C-alpha positions as a Markdown table, in Angstrom:
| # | Residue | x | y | z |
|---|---|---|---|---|
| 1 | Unk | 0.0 | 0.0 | 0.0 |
| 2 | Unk | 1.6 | 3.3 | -0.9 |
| 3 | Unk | 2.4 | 5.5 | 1.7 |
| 4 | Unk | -0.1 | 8.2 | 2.2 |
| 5 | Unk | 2.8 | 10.7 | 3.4 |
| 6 | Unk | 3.7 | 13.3 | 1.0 |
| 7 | Unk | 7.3 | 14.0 | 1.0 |
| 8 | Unk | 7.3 | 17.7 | 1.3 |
| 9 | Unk | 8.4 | 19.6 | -1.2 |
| 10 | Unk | 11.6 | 22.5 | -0.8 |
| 11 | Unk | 10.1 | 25.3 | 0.2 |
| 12 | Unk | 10.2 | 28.4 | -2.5 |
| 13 | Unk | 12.2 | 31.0 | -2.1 |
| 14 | Unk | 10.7 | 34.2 | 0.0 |
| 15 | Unk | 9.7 | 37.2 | -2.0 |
| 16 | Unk | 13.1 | 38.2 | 0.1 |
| 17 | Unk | 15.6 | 35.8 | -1.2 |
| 18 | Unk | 14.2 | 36.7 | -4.8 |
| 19 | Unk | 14.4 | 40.4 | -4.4 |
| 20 | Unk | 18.1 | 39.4 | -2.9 |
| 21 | Unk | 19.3 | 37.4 | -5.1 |
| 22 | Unk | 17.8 | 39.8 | -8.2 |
| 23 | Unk | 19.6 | 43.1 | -6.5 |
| 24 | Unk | 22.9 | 41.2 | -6.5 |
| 25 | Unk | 22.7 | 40.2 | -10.6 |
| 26 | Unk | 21.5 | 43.9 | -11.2 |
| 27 | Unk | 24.6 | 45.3 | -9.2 |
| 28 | Unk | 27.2 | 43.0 | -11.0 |
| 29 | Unk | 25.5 | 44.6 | -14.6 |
| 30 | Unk | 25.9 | 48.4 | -13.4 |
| 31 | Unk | 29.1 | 47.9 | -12.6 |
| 32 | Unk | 30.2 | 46.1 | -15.4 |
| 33 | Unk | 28.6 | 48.4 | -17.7 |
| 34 | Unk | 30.4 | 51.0 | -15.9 |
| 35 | Unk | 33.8 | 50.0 | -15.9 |
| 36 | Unk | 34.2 | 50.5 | -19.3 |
| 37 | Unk | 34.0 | 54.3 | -19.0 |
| 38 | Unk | 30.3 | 54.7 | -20.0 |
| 39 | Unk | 28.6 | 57.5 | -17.5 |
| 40 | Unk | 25.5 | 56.3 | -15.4 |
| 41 | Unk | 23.5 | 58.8 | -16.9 |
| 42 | Unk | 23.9 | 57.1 | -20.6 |
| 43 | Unk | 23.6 | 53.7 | -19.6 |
| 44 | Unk | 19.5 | 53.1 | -20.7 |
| 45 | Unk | 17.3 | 50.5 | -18.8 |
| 46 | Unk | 17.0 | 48.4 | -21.1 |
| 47 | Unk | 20.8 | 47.4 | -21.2 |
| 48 | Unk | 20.6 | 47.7 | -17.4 |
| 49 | Unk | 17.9 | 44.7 | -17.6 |
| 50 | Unk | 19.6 | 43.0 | -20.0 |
| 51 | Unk | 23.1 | 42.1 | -18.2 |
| 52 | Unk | 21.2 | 41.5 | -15.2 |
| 53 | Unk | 19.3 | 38.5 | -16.9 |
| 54 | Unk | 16.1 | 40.6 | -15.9 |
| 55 | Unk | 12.7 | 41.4 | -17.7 |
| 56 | Unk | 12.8 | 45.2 | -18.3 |
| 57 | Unk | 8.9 | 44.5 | -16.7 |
| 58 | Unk | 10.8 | 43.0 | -13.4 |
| 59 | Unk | 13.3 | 45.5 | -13.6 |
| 60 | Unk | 10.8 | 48.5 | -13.1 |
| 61 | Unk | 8.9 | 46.7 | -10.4 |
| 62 | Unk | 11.9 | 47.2 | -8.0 |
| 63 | Unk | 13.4 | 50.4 | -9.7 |
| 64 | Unk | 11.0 | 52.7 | -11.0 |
| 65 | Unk | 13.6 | 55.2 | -12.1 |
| 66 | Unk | 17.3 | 55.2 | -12.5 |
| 67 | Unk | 17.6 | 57.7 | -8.8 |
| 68 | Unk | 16.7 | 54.8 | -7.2 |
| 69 | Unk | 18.5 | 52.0 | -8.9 |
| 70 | Unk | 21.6 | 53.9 | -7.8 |
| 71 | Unk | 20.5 | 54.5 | -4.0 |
| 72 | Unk | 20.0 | 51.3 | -3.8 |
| 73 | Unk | 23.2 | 49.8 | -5.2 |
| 74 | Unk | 25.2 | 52.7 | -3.2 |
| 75 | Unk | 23.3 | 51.3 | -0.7 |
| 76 | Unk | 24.5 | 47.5 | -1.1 |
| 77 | Unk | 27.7 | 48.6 | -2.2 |
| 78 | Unk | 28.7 | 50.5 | 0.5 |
| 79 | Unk | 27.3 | 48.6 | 3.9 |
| 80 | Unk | 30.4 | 46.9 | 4.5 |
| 81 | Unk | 32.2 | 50.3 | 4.1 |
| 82 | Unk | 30.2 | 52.1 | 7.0 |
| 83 | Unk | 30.0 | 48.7 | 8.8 |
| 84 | Unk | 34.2 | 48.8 | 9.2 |
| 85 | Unk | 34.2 | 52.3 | 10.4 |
| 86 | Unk | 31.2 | 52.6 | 12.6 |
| 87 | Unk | 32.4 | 49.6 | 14.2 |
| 88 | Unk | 36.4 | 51.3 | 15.4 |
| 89 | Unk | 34.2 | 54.3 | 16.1 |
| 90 | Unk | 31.9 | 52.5 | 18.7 |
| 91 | Unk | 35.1 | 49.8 | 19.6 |
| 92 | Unk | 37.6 | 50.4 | 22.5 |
| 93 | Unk | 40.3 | 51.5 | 20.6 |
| 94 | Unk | 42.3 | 49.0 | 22.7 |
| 95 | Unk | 44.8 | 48.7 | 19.7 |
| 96 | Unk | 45.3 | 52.2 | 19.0 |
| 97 | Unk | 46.4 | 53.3 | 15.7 |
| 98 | Unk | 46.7 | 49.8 | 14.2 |
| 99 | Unk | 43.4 | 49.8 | 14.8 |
| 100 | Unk | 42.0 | 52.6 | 12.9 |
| 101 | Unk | 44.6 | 51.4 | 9.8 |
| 102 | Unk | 42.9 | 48.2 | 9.4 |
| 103 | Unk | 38.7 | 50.1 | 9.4 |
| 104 | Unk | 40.5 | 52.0 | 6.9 |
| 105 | Unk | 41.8 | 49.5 | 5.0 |
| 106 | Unk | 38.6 | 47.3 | 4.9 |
| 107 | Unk | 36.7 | 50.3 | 3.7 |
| 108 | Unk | 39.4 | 51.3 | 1.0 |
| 109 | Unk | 38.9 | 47.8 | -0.4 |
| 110 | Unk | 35.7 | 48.2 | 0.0 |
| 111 | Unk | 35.6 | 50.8 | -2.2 |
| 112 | Unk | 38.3 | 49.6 | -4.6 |
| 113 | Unk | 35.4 | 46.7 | -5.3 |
| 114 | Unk | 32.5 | 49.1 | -5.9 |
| 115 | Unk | 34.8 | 51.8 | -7.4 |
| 116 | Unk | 33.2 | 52.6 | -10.7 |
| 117 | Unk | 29.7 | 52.5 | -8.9 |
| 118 | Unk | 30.8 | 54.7 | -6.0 |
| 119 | Unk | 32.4 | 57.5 | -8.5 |
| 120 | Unk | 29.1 | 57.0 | -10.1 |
| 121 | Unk | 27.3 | 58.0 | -7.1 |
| 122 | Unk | 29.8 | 61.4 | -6.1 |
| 123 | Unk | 29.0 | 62.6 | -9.4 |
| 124 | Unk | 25.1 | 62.1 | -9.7 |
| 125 | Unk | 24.5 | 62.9 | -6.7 |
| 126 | Unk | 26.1 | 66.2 | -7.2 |
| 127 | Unk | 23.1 | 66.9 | -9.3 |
| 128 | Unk | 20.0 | 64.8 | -8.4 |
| 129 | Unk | 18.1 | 65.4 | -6.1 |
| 130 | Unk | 17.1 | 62.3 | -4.6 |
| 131 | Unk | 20.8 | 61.1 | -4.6 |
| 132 | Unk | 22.2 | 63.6 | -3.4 |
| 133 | Unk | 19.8 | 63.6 | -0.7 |
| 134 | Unk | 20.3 | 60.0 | -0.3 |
| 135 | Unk | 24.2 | 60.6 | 0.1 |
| 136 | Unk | 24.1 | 63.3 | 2.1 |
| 137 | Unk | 21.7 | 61.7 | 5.0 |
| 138 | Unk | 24.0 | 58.8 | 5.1 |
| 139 | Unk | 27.7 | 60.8 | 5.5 |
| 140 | Unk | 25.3 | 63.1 | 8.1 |
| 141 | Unk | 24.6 | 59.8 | 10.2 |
| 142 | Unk | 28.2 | 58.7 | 10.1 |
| 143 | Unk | 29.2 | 62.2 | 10.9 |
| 144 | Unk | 27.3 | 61.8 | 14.0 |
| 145 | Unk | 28.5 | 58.6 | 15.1 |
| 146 | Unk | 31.9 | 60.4 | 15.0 |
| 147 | Unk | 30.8 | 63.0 | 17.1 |
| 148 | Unk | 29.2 | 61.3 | 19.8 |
| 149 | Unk | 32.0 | 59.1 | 20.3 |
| 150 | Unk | 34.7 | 62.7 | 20.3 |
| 151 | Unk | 31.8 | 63.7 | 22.8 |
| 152 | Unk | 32.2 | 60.6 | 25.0 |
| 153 | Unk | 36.0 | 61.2 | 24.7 |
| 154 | Unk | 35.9 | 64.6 | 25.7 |
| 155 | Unk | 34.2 | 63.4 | 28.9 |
| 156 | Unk | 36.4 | 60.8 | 29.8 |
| 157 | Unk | 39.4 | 63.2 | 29.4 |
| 158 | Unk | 40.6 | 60.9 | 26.6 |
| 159 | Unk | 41.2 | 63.6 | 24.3 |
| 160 | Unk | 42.4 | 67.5 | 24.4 |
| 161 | Unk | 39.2 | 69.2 | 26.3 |
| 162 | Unk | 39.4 | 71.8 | 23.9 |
| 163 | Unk | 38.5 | 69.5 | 20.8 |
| 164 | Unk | 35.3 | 70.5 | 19.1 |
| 165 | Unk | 33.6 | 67.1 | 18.8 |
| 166 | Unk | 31.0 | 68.8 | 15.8 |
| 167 | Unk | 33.4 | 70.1 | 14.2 |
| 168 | Unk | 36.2 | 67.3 | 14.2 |
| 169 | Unk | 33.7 | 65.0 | 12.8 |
| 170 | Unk | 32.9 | 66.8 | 10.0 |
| 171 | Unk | 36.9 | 67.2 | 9.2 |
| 172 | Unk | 37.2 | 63.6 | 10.0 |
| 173 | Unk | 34.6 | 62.4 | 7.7 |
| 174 | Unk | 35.3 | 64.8 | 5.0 |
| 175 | Unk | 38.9 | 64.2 | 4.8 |
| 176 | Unk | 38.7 | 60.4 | 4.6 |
| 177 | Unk | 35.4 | 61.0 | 1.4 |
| 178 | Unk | 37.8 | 63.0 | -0.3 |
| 179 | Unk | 41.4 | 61.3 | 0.0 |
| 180 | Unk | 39.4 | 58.3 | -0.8 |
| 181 | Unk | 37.9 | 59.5 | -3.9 |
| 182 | Unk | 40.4 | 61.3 | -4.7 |
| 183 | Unk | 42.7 | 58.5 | -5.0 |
| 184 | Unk | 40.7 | 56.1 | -6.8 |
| 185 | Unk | 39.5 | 58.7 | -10.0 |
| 186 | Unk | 43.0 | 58.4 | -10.9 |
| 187 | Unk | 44.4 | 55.1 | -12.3 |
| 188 | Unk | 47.7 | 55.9 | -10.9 |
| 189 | Unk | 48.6 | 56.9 | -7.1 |
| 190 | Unk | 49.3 | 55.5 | -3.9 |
| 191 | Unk | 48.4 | 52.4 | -3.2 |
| 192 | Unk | 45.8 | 50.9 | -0.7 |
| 193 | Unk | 47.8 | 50.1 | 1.8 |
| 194 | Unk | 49.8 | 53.2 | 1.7 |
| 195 | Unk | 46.9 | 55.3 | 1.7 |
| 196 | Unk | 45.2 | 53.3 | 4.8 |
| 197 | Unk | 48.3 | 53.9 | 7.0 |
| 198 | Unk | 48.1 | 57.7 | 6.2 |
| 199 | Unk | 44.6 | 58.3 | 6.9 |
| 200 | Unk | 44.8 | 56.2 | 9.7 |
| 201 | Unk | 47.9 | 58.2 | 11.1 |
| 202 | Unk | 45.8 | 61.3 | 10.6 |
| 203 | Unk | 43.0 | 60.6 | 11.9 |
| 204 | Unk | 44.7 | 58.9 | 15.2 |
| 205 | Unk | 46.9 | 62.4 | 15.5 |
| 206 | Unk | 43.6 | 64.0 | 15.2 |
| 207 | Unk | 41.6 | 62.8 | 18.0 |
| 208 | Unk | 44.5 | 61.4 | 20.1 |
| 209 | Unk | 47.9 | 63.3 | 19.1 |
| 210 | Unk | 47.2 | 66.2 | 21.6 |
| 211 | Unk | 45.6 | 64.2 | 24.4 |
| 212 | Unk | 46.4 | 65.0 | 28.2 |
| 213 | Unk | 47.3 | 61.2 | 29.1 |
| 214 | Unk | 47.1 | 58.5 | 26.8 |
């Protein structure tokens, strides 16, 4: 007699996995259309769609316009980026400077990944609106991440008392957006691990060069 269990079938994937999974393929296409010198703004849809393996249908369902697409890519393609830094700005700083070289270096590698995309993104959001807005909220969130930990800091008496925490961060921040992508539109310049031992050096003189007792 045949067994009246049904052997359960694998479970589909969640509406989750698929938007996941689709993101990823639609990521790789941008930024391999990119890398070939092509600006964002003359890269249509329909090629967009096309190297992601995507119906141009399916493609407008998650994106419906190109402001978007690129949020949300700058948005994938930088998480590990932020992740790095706003984790040795929340840490213990237990091992110093070498510390603050390595968050640096996982983010310039970071970025050296997602490089055509994330020049793509300085440069649009420059002018649109809804990126640059995008951009903008995200740097101002860091930046106050920075400053509450200078704050903290300032407290303890672990840095000079007369450090401006608002201020600093906005240097700090600025200084590392800009060496950054200043290095990379260039195919020639110092190389990654050079330029993560400088900005780590500056930013440790920064916050801790002056301190009382350290």
């Amino acid at each position: 007699m045949a067994s009246l269990t049904r052997v359960r079938k694998t479970a589909r994937k969640s509406d989750d996995d698929r938007r996941a999974e689709f993101e990823q393929r639609v990521l790789a296409a941008v930024e391999e259309l990119l890398a070939d010198g092509t600006p964002f703004t003359e890269i249509a849809v329909q090629r967009i769609a096309a190297a992601s393996g995507s119906a141009r249908s399916t493609f407008y369902r998650y994106f419906p316009d190109k402001s978007r697409l690129l949020v949300r890519m700058a948005e994938l393609a930088t998480a590990d980026l932020f992740r790095a830094a706003e984790y040795w700005w929340q840490d213990e700083h237990a091992d110093e400077q070498a510390g603050v070289v390595a968050a640096i270096g996982t983010m310039i590698a970071g970025f050296r990944e997602h490089r055509f995309l994330l020049l793509a993104l300085a440069e649009v959001a420059s002018y649109d609106r809804d990126v640059g807005h995008y951009w903008r909220s995200r740097v101002a969130a860091f930046v106050e991440i920075v400053r509450a930990r200078l704050e903290s800091e300032r407290e303890a008496g672990r840095v000079d008392p007369g450090i401006d925490p608002a201020a600093t961060a906005v240097v700090l921040t600025s200084m590392v957006e800009r060496s950054i992508a200043t290095a990379f539109a260039r195919d020639s310049g110092p190389d990654d691990e050079a330029m993560a031992r400088a900005l780590g050096r500056a930013i440790w003189l920064i916050v801790y060069g002056d301190a009382p007792d350290r």
